[in-house]
Short mmCIF file of C-alpha atoms in Angstrom, two decimals:
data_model
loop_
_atom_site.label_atom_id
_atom_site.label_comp_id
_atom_site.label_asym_id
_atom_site.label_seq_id
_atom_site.Cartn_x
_atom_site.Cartn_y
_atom_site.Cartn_z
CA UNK A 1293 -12.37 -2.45 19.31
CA UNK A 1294 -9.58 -1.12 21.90
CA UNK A 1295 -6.36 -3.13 21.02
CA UNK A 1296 -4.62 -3.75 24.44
CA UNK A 1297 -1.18 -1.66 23.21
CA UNK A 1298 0.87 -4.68 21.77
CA UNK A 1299 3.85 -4.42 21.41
CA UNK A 1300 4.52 -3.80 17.50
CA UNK A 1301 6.68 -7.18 16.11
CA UNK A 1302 9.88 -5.89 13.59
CA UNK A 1303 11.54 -7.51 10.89
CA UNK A 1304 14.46 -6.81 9.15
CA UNK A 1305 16.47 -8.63 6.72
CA UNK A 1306 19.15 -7.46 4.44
CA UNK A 1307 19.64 -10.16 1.54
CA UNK A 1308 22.25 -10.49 -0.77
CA UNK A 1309 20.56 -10.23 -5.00
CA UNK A 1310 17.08 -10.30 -5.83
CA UNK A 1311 14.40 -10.62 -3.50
CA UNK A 1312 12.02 -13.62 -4.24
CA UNK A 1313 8.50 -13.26 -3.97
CA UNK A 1314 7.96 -16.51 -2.97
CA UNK A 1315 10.21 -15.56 -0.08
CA UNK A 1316 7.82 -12.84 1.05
CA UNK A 1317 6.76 -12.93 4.48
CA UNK A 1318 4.00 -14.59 5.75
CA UNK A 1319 4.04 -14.06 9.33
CA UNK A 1320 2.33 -10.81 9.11
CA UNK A 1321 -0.40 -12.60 7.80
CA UNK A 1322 -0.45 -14.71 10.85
CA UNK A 1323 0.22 -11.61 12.71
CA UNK A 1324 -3.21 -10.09 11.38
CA UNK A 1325 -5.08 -13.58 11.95
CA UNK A 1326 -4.25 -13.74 15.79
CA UNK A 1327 -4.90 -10.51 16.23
CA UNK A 1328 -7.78 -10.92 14.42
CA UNK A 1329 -7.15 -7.58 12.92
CA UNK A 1330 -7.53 -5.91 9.19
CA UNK A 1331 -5.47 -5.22 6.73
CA UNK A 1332 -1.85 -6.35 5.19
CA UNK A 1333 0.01 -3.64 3.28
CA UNK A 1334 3.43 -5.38 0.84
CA UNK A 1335 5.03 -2.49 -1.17
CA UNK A 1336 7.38 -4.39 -3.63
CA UNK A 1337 9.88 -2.39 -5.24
CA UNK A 1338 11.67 -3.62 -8.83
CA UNK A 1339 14.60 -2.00 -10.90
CA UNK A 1340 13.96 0.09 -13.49
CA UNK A 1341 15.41 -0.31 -16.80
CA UNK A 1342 17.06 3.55 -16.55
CA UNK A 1343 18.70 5.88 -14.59
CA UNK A 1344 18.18 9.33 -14.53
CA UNK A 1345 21.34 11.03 -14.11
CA UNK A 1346 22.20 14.44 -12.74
CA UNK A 1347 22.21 16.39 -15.94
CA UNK A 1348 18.80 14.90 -16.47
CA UNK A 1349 19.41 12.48 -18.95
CA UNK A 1350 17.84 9.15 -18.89
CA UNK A 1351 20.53 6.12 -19.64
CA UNK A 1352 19.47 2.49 -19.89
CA UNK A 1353 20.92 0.31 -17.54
CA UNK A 1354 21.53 -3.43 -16.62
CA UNK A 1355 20.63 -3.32 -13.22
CA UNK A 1356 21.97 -1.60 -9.41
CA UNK A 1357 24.51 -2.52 -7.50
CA UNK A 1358 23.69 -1.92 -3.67
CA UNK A 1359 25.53 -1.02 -0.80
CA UNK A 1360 25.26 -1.33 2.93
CA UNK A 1361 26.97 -0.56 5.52
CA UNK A 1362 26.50 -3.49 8.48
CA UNK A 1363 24.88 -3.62 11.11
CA UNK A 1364 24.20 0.40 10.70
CA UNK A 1365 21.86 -0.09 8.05
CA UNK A 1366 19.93 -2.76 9.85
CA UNK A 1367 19.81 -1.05 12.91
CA UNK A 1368 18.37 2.34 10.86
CA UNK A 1369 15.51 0.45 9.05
CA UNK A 1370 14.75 -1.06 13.13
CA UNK A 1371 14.62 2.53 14.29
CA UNK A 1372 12.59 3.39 11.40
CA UNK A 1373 10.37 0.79 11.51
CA UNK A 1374 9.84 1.07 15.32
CA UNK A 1375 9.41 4.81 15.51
CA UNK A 1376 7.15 4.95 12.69
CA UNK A 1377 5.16 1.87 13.94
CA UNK A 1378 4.29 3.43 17.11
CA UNK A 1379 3.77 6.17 15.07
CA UNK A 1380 0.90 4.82 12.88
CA UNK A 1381 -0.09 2.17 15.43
CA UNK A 1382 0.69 -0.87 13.36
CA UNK A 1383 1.10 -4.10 14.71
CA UNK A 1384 4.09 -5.86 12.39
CA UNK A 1385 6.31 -4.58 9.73
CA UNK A 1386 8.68 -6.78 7.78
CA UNK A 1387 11.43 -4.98 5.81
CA UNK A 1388 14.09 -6.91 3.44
CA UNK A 1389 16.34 -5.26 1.00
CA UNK A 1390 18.77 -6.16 -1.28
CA UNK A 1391 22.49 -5.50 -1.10
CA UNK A 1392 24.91 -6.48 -4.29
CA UNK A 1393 23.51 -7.08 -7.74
CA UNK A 1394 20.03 -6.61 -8.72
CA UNK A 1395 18.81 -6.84 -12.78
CA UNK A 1396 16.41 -4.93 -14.31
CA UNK A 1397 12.78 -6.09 -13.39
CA UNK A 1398 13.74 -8.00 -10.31
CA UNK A 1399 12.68 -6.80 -6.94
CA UNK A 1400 14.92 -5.39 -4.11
CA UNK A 1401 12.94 -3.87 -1.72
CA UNK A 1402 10.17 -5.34 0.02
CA UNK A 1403 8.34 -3.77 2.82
CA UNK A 1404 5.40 -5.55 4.68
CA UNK A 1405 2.87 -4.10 7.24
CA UNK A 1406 0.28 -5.43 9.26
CA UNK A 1407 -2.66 -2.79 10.81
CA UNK A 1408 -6.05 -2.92 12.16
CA UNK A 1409 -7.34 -1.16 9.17
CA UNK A 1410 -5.82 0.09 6.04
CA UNK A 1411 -5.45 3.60 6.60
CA UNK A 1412 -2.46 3.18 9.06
CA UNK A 1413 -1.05 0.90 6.91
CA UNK A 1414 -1.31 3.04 4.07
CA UNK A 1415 0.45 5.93 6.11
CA UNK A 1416 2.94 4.04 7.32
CA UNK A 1417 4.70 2.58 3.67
CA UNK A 1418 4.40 6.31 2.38
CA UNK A 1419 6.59 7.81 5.37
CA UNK A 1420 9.01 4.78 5.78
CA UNK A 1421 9.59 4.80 2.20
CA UNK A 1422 10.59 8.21 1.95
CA UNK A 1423 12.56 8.34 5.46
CA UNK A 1424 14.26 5.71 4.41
CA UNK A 1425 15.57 7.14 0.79
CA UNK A 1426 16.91 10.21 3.01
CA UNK A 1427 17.99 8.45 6.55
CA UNK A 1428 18.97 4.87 5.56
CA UNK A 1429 22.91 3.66 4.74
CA UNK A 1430 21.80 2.23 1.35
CA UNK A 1431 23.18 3.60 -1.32
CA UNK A 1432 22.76 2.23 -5.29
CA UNK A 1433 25.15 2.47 -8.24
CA UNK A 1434 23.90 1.52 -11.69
CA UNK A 1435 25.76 -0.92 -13.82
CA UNK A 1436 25.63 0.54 -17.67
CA UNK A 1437 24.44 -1.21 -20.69
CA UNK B 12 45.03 23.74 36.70
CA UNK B 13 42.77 24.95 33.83
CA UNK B 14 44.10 23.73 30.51
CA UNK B 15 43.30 24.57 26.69
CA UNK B 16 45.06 21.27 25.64
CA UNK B 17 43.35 18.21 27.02
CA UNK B 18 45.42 15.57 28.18
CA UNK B 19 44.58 13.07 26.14
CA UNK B 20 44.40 15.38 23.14
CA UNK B 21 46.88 14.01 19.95
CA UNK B 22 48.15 16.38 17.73
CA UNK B 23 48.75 14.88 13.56
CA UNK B 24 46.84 12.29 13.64
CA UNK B 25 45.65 10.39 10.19
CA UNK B 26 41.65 10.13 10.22
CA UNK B 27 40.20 7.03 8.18
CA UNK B 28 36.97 8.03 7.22
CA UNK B 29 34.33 5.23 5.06
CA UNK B 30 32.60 6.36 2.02
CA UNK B 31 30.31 4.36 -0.02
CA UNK B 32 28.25 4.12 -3.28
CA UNK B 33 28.41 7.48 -5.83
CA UNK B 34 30.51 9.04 -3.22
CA UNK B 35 33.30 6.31 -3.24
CA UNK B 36 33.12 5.91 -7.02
CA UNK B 37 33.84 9.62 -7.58
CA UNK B 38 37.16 9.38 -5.02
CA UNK B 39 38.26 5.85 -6.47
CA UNK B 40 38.36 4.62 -2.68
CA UNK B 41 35.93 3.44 -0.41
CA UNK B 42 38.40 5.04 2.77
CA UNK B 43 39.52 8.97 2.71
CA UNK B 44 42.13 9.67 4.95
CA UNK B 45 42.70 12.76 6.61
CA UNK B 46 46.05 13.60 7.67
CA UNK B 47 47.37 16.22 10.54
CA UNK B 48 44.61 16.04 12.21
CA UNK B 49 43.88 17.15 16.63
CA UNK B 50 41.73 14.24 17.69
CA UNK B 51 39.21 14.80 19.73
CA UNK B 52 37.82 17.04 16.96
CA UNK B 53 33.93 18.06 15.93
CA UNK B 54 32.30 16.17 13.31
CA UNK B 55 32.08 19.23 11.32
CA UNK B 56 35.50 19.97 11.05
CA UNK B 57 36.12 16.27 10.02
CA UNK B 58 33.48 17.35 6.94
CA UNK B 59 35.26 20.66 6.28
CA UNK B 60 38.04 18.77 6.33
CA UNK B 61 37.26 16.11 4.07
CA UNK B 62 35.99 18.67 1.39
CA UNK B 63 39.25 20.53 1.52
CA UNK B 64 41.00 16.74 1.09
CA UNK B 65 38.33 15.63 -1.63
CA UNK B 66 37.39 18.55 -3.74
CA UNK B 67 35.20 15.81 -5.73
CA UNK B 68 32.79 15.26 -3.11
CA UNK B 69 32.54 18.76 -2.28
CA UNK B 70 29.21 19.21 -3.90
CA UNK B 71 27.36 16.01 -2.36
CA UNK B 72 28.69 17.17 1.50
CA UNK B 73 25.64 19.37 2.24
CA UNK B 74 23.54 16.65 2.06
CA UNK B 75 26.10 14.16 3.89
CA UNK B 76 25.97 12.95 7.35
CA UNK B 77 29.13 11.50 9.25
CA UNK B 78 28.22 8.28 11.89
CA UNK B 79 30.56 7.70 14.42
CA UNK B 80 30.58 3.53 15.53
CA UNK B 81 27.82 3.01 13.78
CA UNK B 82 25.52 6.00 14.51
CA UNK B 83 24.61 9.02 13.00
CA UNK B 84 26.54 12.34 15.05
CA UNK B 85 25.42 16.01 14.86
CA UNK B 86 27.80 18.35 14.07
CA UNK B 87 29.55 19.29 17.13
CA UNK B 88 30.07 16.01 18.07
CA UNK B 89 33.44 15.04 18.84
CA UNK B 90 35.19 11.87 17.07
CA UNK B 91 38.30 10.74 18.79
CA UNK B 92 41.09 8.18 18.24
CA UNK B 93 40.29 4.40 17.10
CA UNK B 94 36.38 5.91 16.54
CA UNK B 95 34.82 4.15 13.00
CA UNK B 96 33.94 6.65 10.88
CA UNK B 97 31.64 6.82 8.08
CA UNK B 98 30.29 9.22 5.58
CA UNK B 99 26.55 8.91 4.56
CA UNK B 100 25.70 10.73 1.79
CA UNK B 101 23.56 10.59 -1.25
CA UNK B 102 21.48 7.90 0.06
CA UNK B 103 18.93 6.13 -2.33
CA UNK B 104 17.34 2.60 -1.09
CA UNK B 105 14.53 1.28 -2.31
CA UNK C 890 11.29 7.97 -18.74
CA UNK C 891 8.25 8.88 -20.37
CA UNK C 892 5.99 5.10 -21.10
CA UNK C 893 4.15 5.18 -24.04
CA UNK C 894 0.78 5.17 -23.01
CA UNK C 895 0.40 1.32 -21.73
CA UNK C 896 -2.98 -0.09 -21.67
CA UNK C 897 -3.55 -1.41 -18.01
CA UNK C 898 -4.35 -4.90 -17.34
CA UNK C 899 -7.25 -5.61 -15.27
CA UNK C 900 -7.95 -8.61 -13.81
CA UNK C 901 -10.94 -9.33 -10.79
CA UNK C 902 -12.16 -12.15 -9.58
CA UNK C 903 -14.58 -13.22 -6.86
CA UNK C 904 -13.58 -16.36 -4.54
CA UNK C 905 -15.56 -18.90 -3.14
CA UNK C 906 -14.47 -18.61 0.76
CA UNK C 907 -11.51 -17.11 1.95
CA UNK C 908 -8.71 -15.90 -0.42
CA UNK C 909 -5.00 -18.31 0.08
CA UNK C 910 -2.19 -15.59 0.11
CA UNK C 911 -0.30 -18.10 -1.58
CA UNK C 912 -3.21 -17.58 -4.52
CA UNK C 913 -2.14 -14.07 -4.52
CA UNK C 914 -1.30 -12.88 -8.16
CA UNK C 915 2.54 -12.90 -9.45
CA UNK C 916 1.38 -11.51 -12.68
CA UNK C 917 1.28 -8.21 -12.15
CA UNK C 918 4.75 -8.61 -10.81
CA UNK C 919 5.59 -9.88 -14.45
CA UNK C 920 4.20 -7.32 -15.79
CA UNK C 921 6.19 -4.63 -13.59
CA UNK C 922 9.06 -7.02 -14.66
CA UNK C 923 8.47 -6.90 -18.62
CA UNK C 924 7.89 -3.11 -18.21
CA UNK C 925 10.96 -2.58 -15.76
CA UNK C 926 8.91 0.09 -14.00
CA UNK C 927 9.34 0.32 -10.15
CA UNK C 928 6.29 -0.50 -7.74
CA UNK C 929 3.87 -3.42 -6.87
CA UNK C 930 1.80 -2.40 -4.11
CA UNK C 931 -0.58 -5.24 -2.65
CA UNK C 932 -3.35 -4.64 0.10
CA UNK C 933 -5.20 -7.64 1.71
CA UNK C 934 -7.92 -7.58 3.83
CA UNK C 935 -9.00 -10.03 6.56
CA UNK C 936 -11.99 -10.40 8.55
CA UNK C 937 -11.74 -8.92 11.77
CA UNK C 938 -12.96 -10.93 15.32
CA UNK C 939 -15.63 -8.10 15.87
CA UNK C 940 -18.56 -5.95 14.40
CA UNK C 941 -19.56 -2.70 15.51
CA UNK C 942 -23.68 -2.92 15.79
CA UNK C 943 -25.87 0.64 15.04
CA UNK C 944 -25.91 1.50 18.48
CA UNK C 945 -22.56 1.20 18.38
CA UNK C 946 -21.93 -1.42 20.31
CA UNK C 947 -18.83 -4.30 19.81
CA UNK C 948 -19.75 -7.99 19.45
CA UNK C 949 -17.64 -10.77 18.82
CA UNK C 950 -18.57 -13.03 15.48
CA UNK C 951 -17.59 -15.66 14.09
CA UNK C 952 -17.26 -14.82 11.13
CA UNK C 953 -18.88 -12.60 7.81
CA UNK C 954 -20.86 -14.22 5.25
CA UNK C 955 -19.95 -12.05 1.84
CA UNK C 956 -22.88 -11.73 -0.77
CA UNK C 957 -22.57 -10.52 -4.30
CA UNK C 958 -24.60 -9.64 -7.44
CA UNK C 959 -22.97 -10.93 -10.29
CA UNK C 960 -21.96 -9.99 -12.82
CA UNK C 961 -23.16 -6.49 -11.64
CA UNK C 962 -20.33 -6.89 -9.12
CA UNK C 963 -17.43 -8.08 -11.08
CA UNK C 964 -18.43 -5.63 -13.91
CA UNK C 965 -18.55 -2.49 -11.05
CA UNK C 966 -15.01 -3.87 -9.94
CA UNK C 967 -13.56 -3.94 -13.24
CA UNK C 968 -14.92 -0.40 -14.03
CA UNK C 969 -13.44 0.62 -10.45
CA UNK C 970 -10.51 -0.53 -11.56
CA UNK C 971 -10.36 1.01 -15.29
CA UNK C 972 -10.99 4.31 -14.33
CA UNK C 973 -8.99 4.51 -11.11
CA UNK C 974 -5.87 3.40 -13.29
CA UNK C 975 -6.81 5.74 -15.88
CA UNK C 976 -6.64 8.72 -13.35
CA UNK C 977 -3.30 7.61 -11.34
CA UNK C 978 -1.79 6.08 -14.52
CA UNK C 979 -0.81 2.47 -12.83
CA UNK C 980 -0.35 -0.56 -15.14
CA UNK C 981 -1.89 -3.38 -14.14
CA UNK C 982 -4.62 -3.98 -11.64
CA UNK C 983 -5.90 -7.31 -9.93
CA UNK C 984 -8.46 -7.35 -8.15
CA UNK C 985 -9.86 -10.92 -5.74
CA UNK C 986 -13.20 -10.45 -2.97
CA UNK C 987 -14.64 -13.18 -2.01
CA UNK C 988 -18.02 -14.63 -1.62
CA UNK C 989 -19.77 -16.78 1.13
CA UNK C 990 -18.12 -17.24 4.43
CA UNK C 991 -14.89 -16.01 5.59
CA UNK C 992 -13.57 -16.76 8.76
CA UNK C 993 -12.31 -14.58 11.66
CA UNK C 994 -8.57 -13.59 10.71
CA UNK C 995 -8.94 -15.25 7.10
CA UNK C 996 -8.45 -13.31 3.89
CA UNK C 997 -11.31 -11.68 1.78
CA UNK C 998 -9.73 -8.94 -0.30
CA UNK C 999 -6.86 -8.53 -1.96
CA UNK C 1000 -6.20 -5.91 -4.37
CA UNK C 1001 -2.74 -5.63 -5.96
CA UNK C 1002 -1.62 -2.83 -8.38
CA UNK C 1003 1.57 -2.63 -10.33
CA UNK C 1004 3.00 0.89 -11.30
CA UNK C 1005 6.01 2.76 -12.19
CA UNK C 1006 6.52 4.86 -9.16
CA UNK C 1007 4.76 4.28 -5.47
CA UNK C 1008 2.93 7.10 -5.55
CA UNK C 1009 0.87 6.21 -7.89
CA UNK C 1010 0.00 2.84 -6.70
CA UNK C 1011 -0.74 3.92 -2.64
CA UNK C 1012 -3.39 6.33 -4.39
CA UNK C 1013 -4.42 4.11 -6.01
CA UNK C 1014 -5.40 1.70 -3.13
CA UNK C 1015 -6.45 4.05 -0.85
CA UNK C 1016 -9.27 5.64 -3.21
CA UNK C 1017 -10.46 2.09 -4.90
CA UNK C 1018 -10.98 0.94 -1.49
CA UNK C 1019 -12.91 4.02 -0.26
CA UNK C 1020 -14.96 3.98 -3.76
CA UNK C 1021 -15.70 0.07 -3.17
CA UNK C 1022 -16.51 0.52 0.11
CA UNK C 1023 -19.22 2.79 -1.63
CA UNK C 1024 -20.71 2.06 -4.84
CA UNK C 1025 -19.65 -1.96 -5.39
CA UNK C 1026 -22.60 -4.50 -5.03
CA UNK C 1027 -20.84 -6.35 -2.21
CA UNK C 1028 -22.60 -7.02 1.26
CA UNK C 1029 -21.51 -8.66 4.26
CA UNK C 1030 -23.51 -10.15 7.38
CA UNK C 1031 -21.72 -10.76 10.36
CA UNK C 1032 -22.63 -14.67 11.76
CA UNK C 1033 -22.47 -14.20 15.69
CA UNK C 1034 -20.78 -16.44 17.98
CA UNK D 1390 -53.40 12.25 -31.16
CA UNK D 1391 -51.33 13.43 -28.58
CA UNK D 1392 -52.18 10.54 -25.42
CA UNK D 1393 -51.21 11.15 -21.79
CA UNK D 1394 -51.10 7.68 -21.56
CA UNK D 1395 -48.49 6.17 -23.65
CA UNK D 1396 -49.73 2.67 -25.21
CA UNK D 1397 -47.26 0.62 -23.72
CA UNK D 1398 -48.27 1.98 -20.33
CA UNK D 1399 -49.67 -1.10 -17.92
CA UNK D 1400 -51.50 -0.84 -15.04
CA UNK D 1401 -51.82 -2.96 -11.81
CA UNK D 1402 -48.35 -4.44 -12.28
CA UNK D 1403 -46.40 -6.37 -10.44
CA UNK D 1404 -42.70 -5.54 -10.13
CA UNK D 1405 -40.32 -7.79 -8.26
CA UNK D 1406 -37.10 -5.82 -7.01
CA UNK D 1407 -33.90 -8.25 -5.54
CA UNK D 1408 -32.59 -7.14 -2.23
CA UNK D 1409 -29.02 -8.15 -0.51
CA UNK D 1410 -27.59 -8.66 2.64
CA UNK D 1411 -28.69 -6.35 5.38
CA UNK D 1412 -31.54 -5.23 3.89
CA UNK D 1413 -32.57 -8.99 2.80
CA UNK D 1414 -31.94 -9.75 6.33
CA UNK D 1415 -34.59 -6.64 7.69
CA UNK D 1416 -37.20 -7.57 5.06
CA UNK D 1417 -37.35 -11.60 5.96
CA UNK D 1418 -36.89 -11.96 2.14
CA UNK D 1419 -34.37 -11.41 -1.46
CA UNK D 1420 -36.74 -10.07 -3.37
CA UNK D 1421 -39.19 -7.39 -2.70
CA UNK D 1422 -42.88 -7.49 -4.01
CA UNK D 1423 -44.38 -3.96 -5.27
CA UNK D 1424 -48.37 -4.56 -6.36
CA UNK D 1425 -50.47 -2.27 -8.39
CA UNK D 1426 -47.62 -0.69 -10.12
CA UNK D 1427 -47.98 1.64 -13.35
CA UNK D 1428 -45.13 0.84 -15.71
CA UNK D 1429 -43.27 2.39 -16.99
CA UNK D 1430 -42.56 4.12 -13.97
CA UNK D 1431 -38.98 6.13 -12.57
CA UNK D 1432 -36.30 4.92 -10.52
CA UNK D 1433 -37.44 7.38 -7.30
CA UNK D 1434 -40.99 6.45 -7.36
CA UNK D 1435 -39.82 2.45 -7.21
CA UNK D 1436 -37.50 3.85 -4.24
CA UNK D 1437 -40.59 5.71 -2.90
CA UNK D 1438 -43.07 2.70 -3.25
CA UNK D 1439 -40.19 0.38 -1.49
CA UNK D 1440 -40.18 2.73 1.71
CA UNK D 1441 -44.17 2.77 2.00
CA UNK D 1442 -44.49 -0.88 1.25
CA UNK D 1443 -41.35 -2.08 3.53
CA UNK D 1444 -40.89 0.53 6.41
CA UNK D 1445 -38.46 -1.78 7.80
CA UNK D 1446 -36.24 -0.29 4.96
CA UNK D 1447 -37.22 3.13 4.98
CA UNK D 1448 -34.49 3.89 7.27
CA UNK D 1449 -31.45 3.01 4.59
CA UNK D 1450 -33.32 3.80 1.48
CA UNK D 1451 -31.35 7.26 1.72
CA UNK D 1452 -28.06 5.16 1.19
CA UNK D 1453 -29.08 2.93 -1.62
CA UNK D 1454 -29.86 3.15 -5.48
CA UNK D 1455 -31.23 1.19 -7.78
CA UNK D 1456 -29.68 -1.16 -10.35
CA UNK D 1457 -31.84 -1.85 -13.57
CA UNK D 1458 -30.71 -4.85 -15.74
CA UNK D 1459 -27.58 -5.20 -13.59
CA UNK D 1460 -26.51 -1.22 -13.68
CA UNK D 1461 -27.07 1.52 -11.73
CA UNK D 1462 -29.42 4.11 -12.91
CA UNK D 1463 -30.18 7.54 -11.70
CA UNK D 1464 -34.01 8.59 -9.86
CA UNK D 1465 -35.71 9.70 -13.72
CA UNK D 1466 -35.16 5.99 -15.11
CA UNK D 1467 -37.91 4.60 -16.26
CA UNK D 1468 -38.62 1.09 -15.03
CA UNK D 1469 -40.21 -1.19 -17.47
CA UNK D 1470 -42.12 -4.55 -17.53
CA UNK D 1471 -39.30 -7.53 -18.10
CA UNK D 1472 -36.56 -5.70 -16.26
CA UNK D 1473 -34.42 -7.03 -13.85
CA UNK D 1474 -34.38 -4.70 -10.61
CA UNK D 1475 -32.36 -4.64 -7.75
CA UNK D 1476 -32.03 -2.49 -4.63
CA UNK D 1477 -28.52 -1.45 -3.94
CA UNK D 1478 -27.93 -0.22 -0.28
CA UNK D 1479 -25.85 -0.82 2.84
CA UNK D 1480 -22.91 -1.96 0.45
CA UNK D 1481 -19.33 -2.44 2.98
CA UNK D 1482 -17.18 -4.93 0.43
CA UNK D 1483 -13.17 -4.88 1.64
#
């Protein structure tokens, strides 16, 4: 079915520690139910217990403490999300990232997107993901054992 | 009335320049400053500049960008007096 | 880090009716948590306002009506599932479809895998769905407005 | 002693085979009824016997297997008296 161009919805929330996963958004969902339309996409991404550092050693850590620099960093993820939405033709993304102290295990990215069927969807949180690691003011520090 | 020297053109000027994450850990600052500086001046120069100033973050500049009031700049833009400043580099989110 | 060859966690179950997103499973983000490795990738599907007939036609429904062939259908999903994690090395798998009659814009799929980098997981998705699509013992019959 | 007829071969079977969703909905029915069946018999001649008795399904019988005792088996199965069959086709799950 011809979807009559809508106008992709954007989300983007920087929050300060650990992202909840009860706090995950939900309005995609309702995004995909008026549109009547496919699939729903949530990439979650947690700490690791280690760091790999430059000489290629792996050393355990506590957690990562994040940086941003406001509002650049939300306006990037916008751009990102907008450019790559039209992109893909998805219909809502939802981005929310930590900034200051996340442990090992908890999450601190999540990135949510809404598509009429999953292979947009699909395309779309492989290419933000890695745009964002090279484009996006975040930067991460880890806090040693 | 042609003119090399722009009129509004300053002469030793200090530069404060952001830095954040691995980058500011390996000055000790989150804020380089640049000293004797001609403002306006190309955004490469300011990174030239700043790797002369910072031998530390020499290595990590080719994969640096500098935004200017909150956007990224190419090179040859130009970055003049009360401009903010930043240094992205070694980006990792996710 | 290397992981010393985890066994993956499967879980699938088939729902009666559509699938709650608030039913969605937070165990495989536990597990991602005890293992402090990296990515939970979750894909839902929901039922879409329109059906595309033989002659390739649109018409609006109401709704599909889901039929399965148990346990020949949870046992094809939990093979799915073993060997797909096998080849892309994720950890843990869960797996819900329902059964009966889902709604326009409701849920009827969701399939969430946990894994240590993103890679692995979007592969993951994107060839368990295509191999579904082919091989599980799941039909569905539009009802027409 | 060598038989071509094995001695737990049966004649003039019955064999009931379960059918699903689109199919079910072409044939007015869940389960198919093949008469006058030799058992044991393969997996393609079941397929084969499906398409002549139900040419409403002839057209998607390219796109479906069958499932003996709740697994899929390939066309040289053999089919025996007792065993649950079911055709497999027009599968769209997701």
């Amino acid at each position: 079915m011809p979807i009559d161009a809508p106008e992709t919805q954007v989300r983007v929330r920087l929050i300060d520690g650990p992202i909840s996963e009860l706090r995950s958004p939900t309005w995609v969902a309702d995004v995909i139910a008026a549109a009547s339309a496919g699939a729903v996409l949530t990439f979650a991404g947690h700490v690791r217990d280690s760091e790999v550092t430059e000489d290629n050693h792996t050393q355990p850590i506590l957690g990562l403490e994040y940086e941003v620099y406001e509002p650049m960093t939300s306006q990037e993820l916008t751009l990102l999300s907008r450019q790559h939405a039209i992109k893909h033709g998805v219909l809502a993304v939802d981005v929310q990232h930590s900034f200051g102290f996340v442990a090992n295990g908890e999450c601190s990215f999540v990135l949510q997107v809404a598509s009429a069927h999953r292979e947009e969807a699909i395309r779309f949180i492989d290419e933000f993901i890695r745009e964002m690691k090279k484009h996006v003011p975040i930067w991460k520090v880890p806090r040693l054992k | 009335m042609v003119s090399t020297s722009p009129v509004n053109q300053q002469s030793n000027m200090e530069l404060q320049v952001l830095v954040f994450g691995p980058q500011a850990r390996m000055v000790g600052t989150d804020r380089l400053t640049l000293k004797e500086l001609r403002l306006p001046t190309a955004a490469n120069e300011v990174l030239s500049r700043i790797g002369g100033t910072y031998p530390e973050l020499a290595g990590s500049l080719s994969v640096s960008r500098l935004a200017v009031n909150q956007e990224f700049v190419d090179a040859t833009a130009l970055i003049n007096t009360g401009d903010e400043v930043a240094l992205i580099g070694l980006i990792s989110g996710g």
